mmCIF file of C-alpha atoms and ligand atoms in Angstrom:
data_model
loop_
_atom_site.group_PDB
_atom_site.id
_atom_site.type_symbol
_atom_site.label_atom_id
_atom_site.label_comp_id
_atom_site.label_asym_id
_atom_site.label_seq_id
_atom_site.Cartn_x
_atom_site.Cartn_y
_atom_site.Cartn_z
ATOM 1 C CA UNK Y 346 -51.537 -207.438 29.167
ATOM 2 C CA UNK Y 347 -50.760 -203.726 28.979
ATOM 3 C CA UNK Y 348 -48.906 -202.489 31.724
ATOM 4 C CA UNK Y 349 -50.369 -199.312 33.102
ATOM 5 C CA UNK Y 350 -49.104 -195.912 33.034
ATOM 6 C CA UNK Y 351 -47.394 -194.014 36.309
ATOM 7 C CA UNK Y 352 -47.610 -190.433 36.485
ATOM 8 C CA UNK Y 353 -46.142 -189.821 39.848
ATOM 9 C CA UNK Y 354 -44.210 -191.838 42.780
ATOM 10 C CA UNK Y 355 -43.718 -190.045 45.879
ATOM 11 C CA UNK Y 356 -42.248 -191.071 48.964
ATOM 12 C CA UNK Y 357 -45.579 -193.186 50.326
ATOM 13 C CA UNK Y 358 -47.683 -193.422 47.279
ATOM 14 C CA UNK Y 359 -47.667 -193.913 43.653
ATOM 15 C CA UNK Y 360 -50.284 -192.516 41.260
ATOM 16 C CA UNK Y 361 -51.287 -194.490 37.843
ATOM 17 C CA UNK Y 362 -53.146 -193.054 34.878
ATOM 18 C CA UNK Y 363 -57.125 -193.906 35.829
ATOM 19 C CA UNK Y 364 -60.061 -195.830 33.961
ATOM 20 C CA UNK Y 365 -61.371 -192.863 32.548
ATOM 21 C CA UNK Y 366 -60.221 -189.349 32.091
ATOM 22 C CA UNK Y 367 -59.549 -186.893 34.850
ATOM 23 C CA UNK Y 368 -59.292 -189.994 36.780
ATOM 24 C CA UNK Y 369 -56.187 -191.120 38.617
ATOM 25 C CA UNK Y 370 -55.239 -194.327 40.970
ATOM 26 C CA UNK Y 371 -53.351 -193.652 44.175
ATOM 27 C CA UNK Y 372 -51.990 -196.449 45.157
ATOM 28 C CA UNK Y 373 -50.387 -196.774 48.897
ATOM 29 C CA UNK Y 374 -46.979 -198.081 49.633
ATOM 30 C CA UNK Y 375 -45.647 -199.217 53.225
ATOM 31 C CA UNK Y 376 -42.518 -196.948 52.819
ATOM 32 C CA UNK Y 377 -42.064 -194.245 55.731
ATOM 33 C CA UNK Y 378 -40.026 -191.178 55.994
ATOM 34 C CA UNK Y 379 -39.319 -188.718 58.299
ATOM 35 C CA UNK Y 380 -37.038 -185.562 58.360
ATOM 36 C CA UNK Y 381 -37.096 -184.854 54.369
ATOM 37 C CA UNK Y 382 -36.318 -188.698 54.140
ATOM 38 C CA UNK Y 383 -32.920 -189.030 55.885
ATOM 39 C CA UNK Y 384 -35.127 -191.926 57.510
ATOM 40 C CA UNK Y 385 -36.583 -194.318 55.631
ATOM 41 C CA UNK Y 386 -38.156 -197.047 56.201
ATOM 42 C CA UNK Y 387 -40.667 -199.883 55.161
ATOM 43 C CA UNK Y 388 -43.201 -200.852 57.448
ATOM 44 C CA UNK Y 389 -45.263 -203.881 56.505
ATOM 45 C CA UNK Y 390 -49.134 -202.699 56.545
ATOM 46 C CA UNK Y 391 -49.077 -199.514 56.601
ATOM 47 C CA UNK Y 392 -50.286 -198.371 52.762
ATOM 48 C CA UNK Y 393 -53.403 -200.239 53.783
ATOM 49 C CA UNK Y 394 -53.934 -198.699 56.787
ATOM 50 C CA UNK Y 395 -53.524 -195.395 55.316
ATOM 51 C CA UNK Y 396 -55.727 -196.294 52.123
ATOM 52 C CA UNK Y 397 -58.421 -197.185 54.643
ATOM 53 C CA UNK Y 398 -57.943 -194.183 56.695
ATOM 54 C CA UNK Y 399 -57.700 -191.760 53.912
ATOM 55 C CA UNK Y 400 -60.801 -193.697 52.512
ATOM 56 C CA UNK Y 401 -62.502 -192.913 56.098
ATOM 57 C CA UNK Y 402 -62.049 -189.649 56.472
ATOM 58 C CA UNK Y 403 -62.377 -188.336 52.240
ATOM 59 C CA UNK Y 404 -65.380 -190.182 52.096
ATOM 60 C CA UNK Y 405 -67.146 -188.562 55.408
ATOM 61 C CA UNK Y 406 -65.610 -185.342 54.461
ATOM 62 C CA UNK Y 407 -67.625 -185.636 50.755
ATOM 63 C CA UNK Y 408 -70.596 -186.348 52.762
ATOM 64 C CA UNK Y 409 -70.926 -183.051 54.646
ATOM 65 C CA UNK Y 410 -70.014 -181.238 51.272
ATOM 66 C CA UNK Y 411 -66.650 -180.733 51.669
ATOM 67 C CA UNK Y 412 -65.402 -181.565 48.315
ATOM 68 C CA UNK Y 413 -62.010 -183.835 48.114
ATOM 69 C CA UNK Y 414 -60.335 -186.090 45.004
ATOM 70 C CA UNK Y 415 -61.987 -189.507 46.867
ATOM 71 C CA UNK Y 416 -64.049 -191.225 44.702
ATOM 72 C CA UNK Y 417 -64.280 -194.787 45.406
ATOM 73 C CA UNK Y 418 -61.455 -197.500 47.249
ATOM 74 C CA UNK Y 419 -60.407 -200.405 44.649
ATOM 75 C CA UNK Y 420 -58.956 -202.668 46.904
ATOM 76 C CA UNK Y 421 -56.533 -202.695 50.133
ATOM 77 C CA UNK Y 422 -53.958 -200.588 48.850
ATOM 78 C CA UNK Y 423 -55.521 -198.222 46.153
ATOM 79 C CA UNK Y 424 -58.181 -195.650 45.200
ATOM 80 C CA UNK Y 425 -59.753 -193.982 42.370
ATOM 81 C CA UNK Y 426 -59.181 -190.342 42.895
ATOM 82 C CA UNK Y 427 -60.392 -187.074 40.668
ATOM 83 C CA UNK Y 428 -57.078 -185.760 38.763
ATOM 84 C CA UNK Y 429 -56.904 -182.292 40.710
ATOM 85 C CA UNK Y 430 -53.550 -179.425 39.840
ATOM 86 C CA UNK Y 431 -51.793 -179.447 42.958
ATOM 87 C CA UNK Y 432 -51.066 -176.010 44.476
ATOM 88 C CA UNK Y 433 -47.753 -176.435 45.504
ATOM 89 C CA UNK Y 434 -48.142 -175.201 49.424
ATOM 90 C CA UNK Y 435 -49.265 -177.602 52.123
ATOM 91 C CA UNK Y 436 -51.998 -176.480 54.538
ATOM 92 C CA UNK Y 437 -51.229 -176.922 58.505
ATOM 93 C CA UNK Y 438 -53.870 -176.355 60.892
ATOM 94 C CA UNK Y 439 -52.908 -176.757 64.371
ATOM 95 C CA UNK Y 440 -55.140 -176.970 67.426
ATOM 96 C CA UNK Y 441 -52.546 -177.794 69.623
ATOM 97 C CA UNK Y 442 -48.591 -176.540 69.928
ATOM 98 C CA UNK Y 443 -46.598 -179.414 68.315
ATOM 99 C CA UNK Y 444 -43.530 -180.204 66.424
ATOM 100 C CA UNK Y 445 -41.810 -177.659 64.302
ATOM 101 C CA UNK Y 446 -44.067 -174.594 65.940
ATOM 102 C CA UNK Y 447 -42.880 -175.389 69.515
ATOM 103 C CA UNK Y 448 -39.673 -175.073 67.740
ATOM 104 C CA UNK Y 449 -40.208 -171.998 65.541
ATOM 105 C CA UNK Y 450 -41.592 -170.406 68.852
ATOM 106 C CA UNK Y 451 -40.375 -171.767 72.057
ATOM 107 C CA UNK Y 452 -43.673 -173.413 72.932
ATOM 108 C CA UNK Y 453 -44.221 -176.239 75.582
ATOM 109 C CA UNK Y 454 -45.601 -179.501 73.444
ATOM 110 C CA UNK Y 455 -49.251 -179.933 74.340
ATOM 111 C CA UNK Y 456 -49.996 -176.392 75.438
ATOM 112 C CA UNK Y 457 -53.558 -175.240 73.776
ATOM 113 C CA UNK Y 458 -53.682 -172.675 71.162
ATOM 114 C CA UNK Y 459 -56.354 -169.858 71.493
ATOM 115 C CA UNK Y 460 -57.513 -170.873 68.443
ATOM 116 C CA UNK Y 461 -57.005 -173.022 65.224
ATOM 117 C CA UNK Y 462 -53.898 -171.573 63.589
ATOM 118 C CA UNK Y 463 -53.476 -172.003 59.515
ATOM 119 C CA UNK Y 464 -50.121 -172.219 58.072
ATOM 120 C CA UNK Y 465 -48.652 -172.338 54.856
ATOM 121 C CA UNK Y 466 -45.130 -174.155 53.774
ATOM 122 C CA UNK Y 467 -44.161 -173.964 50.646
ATOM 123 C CA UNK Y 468 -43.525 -177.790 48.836
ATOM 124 C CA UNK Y 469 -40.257 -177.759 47.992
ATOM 125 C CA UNK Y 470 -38.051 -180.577 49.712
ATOM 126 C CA UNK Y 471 -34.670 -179.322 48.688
ATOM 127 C CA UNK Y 472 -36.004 -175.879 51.076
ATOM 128 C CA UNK Y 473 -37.180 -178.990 53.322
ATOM 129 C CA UNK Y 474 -40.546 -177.374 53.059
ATOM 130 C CA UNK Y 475 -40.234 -173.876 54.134
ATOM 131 C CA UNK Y 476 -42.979 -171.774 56.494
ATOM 132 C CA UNK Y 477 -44.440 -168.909 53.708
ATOM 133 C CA UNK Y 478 -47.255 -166.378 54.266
ATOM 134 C CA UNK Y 479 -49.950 -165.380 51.852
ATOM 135 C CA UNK Y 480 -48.032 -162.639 50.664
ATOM 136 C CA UNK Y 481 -45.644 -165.239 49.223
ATOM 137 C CA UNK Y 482 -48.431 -167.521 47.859
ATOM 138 C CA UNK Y 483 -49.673 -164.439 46.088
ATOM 139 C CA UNK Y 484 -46.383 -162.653 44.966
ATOM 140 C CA UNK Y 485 -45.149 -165.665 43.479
ATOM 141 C CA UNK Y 486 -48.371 -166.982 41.993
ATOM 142 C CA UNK Y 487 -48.731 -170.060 43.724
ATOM 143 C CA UNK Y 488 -52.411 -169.511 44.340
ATOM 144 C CA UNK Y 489 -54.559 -166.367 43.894
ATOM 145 C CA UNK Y 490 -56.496 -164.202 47.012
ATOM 146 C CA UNK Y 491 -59.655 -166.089 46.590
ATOM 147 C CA UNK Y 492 -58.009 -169.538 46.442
ATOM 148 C CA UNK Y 493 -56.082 -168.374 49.872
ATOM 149 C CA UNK Y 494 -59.681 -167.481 50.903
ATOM 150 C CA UNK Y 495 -61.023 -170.929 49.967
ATOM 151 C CA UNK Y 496 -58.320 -172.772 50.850
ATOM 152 C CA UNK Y 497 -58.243 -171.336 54.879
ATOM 153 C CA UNK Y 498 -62.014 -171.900 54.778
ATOM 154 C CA UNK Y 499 -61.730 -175.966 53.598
ATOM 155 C CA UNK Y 500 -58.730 -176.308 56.097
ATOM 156 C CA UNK Y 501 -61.079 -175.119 58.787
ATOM 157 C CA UNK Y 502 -64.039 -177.432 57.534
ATOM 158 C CA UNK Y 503 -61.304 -180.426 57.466
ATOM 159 C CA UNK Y 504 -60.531 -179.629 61.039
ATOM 160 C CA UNK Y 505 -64.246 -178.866 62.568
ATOM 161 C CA UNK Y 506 -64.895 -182.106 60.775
ATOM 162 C CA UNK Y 507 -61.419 -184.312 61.943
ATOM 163 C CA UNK Y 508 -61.522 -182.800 65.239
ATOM 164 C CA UNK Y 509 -65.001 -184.200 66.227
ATOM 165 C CA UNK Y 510 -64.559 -187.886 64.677
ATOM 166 C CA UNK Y 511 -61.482 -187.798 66.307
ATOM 167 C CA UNK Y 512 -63.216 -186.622 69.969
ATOM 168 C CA UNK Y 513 -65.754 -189.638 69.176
ATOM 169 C CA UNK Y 514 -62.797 -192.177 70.164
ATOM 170 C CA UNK Y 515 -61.402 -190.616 72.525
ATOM 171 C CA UNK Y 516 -58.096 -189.274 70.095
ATOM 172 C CA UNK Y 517 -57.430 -184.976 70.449
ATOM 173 C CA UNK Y 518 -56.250 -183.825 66.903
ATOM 174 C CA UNK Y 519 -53.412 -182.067 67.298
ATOM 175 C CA UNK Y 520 -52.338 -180.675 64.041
ATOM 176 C CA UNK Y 521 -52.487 -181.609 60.352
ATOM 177 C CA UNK Y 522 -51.812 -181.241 56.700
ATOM 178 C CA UNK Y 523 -53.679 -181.254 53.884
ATOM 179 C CA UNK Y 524 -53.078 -180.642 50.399
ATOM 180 C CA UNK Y 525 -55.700 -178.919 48.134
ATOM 181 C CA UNK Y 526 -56.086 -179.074 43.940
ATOM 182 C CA UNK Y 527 -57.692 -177.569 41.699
ATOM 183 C CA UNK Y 528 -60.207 -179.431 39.421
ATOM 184 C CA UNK Y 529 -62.241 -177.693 36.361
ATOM 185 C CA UNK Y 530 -66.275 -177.858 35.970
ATOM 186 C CA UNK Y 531 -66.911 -176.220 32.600
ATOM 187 C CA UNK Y 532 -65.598 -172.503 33.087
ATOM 188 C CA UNK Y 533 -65.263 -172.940 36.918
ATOM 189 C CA UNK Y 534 -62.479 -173.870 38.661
ATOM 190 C CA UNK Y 535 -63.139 -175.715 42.190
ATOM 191 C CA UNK Y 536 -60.730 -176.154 45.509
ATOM 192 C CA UNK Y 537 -60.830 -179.610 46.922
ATOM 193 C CA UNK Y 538 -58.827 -181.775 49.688
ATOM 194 C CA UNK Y 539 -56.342 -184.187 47.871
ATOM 195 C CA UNK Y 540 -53.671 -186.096 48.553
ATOM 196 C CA UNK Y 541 -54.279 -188.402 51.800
ATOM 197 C CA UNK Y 542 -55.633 -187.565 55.390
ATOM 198 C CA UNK Y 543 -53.943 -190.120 57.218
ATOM 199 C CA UNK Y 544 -51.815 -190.565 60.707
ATOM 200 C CA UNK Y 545 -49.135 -189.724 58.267
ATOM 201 C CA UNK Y 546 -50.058 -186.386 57.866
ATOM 202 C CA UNK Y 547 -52.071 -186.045 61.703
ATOM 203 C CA UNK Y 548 -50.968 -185.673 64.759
ATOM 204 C CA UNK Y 549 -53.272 -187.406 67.010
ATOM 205 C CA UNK Y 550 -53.196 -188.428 70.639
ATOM 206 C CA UNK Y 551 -54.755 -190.663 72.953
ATOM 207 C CA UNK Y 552 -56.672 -187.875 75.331
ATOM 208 C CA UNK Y 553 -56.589 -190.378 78.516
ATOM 209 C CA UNK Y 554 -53.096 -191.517 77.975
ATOM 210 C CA UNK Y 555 -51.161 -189.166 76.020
ATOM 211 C CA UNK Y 556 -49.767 -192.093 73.600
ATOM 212 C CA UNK Y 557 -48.975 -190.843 70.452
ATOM 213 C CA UNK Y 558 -50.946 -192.486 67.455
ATOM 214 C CA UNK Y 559 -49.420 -190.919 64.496
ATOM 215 C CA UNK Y 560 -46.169 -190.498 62.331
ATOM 216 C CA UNK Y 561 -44.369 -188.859 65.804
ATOM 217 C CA UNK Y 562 -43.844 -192.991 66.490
ATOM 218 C CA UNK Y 563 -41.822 -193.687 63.639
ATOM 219 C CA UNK Y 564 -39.938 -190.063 63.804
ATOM 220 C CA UNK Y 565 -39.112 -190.236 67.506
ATOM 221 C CA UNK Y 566 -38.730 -193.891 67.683
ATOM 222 C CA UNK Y 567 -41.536 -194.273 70.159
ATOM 223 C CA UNK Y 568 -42.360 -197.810 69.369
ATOM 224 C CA UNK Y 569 -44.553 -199.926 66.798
ATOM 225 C CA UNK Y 570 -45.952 -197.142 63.727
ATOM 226 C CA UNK Y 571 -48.498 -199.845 62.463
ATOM 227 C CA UNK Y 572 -49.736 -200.889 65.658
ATOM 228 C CA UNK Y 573 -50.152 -197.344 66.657
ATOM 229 C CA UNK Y 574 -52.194 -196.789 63.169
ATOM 230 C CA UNK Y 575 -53.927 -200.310 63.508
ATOM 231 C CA UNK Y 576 -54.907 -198.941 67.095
ATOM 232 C CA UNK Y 577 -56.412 -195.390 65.116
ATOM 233 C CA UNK Y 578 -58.524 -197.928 62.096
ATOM 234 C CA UNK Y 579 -59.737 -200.315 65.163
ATOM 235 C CA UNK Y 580 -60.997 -197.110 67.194
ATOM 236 C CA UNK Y 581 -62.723 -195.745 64.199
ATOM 237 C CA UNK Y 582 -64.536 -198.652 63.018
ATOM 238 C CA UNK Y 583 -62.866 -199.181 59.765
ATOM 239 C CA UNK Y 584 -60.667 -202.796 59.934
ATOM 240 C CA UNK Y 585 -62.041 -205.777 61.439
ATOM 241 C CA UNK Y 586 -60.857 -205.914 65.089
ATOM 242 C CA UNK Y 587 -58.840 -208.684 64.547
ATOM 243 C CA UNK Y 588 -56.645 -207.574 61.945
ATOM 244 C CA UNK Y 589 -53.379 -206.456 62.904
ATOM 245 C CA UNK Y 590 -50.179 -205.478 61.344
ATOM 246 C CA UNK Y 591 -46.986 -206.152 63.153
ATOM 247 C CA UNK Y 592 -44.851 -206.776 61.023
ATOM 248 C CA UNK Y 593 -41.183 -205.712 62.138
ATOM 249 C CA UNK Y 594 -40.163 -202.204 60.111
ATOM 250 C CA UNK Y 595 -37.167 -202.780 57.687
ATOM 251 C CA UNK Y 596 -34.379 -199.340 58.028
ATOM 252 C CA UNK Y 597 -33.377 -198.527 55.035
ATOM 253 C CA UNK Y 598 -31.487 -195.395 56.634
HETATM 254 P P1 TMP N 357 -44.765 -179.847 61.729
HETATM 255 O O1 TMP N 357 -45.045 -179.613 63.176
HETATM 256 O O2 TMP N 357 -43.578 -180.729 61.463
HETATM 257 O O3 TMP N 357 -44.705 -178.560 60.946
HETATM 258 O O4 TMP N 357 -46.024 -180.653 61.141
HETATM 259 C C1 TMP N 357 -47.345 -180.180 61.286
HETATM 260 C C2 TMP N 357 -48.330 -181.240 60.826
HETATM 261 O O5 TMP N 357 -48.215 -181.445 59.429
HETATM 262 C C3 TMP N 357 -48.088 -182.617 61.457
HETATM 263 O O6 TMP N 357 -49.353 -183.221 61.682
HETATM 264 C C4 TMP N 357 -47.352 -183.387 60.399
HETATM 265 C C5 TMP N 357 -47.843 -182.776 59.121
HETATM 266 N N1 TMP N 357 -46.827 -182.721 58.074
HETATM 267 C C6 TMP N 357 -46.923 -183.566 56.986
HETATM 268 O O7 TMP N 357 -47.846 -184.363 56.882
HETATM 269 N N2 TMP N 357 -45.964 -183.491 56.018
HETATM 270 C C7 TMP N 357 -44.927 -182.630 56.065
HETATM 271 O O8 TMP N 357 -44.098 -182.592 55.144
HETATM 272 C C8 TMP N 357 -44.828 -181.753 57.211
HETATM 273 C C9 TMP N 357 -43.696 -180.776 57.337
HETATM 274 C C10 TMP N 357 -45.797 -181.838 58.180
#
């Protein structure tokens, strides 16, 4: 049997050549890392959690016409995805001050934002991902006015759209990233969300409780990262309620 072509491993997935061109296959691992992988991690269950999830929210995103790489789940830990060119900044929105803003700023975690804010950090993990503006994007050719345009405008779909399924159970959407790629149609080039939208790449909180439901768990040691995602899939409909994941996380560093 011929054994199939990677193109890309990254630190929680690996992407194969696909079926047919401009098609790939992301396929989800259980590895975890946190601050530019000085931790590390494996975590049994969570690559199919986070192919599920990502499968959740790509697929309802495509549905209201907002255009992402998602085209079909293969089984529990990969997915057919369009082939998009990466543009090589990642897209924060916040809602809420978290993490490295409350940081940057001196802001109290949890206090409300007067509205979304859209940030740009350039992907580069020996600069451990540094904060740019659009003048840098543009400068250094990363992406052009009209892709920033585009790009802010998606980012603000993604959240509209995240924000409200995320209300639904009862979880407030913090923050996120996404990543965005450019994919060719004839003469035209399109933006679309790639990558995964996952608790990986959330942050997402219980709004009765407080408990965090996302990577935070793993990064601040705050307890059990699977059952925290199983908790997220169960809310949302999209594992069987009995399935859990507890397997106990092997450190790696
Ligand atoms: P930050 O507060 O650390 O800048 O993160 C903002 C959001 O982006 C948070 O939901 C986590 C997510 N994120 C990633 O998914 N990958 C990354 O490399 C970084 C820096 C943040």
């Amino acid at each position: 049997m011929a054994r199939r072509t990677k193109v890309y491993e990254g630190k929680a997935k690996i992407l194969y050549e696909g079926p047919e061109p401009g098609t790939l296959v992301q396929y989800f691992k259980d590895d975890a890392t946190a601050h530019n992988a000085a931790k590390h991690a494996v975590i049994d269950g969570k690559g199919v959690l986070n192919n599920r999830l990502s499968e959740f929210f790509m697929s309802g995103l495509n549905a209201i016409g907002v255009p992402t790489h998602f085209i079909r789940r293969i089984n529990m830990r990969e997915q057919l995805i369009r082939a998009a060119e990466l543009i090589p900044v990642e897209v924060v929105v916040r809602n809420v001050a978290a993490g490295s803003m409350c940081k940057r700023l001196g802001l109290e975690e949890g206090a409300a934002l007067p509205r979304p804010i859209v940030e740009f950090y350039y992907k580069d993990d020996a600069l451990g991902d540094p904060l740019v503006s659009e003048e840098h994007i543009i400068a250094f050719g990363w992406a052009t006015q009209q892709d920033l345009d585009d790009m802010v405008a998606l980012a603000l779909r993604v959240n509209d759209f995240m924000t409200g399924v995320m209300l639904g159970v009862g979880i407030k959407l913090v923050d996120f990233k996404i990543e965005i790629g450019r994919v060719w149609e004839g003469d035209f080039q399109r933006l679309i969300v790639a990558d995964e939208i996952s608790p990986d790449s959330c942050r997402l909180w219980d709004m009765r409780t407080g408990r965090k439901l996302d990577k935070d768990v793993f990064r601040r040691d705050l307890g059990d990262l699977a059952e925290a995602y199983t908790e997220v899939a169960r809310r949302l409909g999209v594992m069987p309620s009995n399935a859990t994941y507890l397997g106990k996380p092997t450190l790696i560093n």
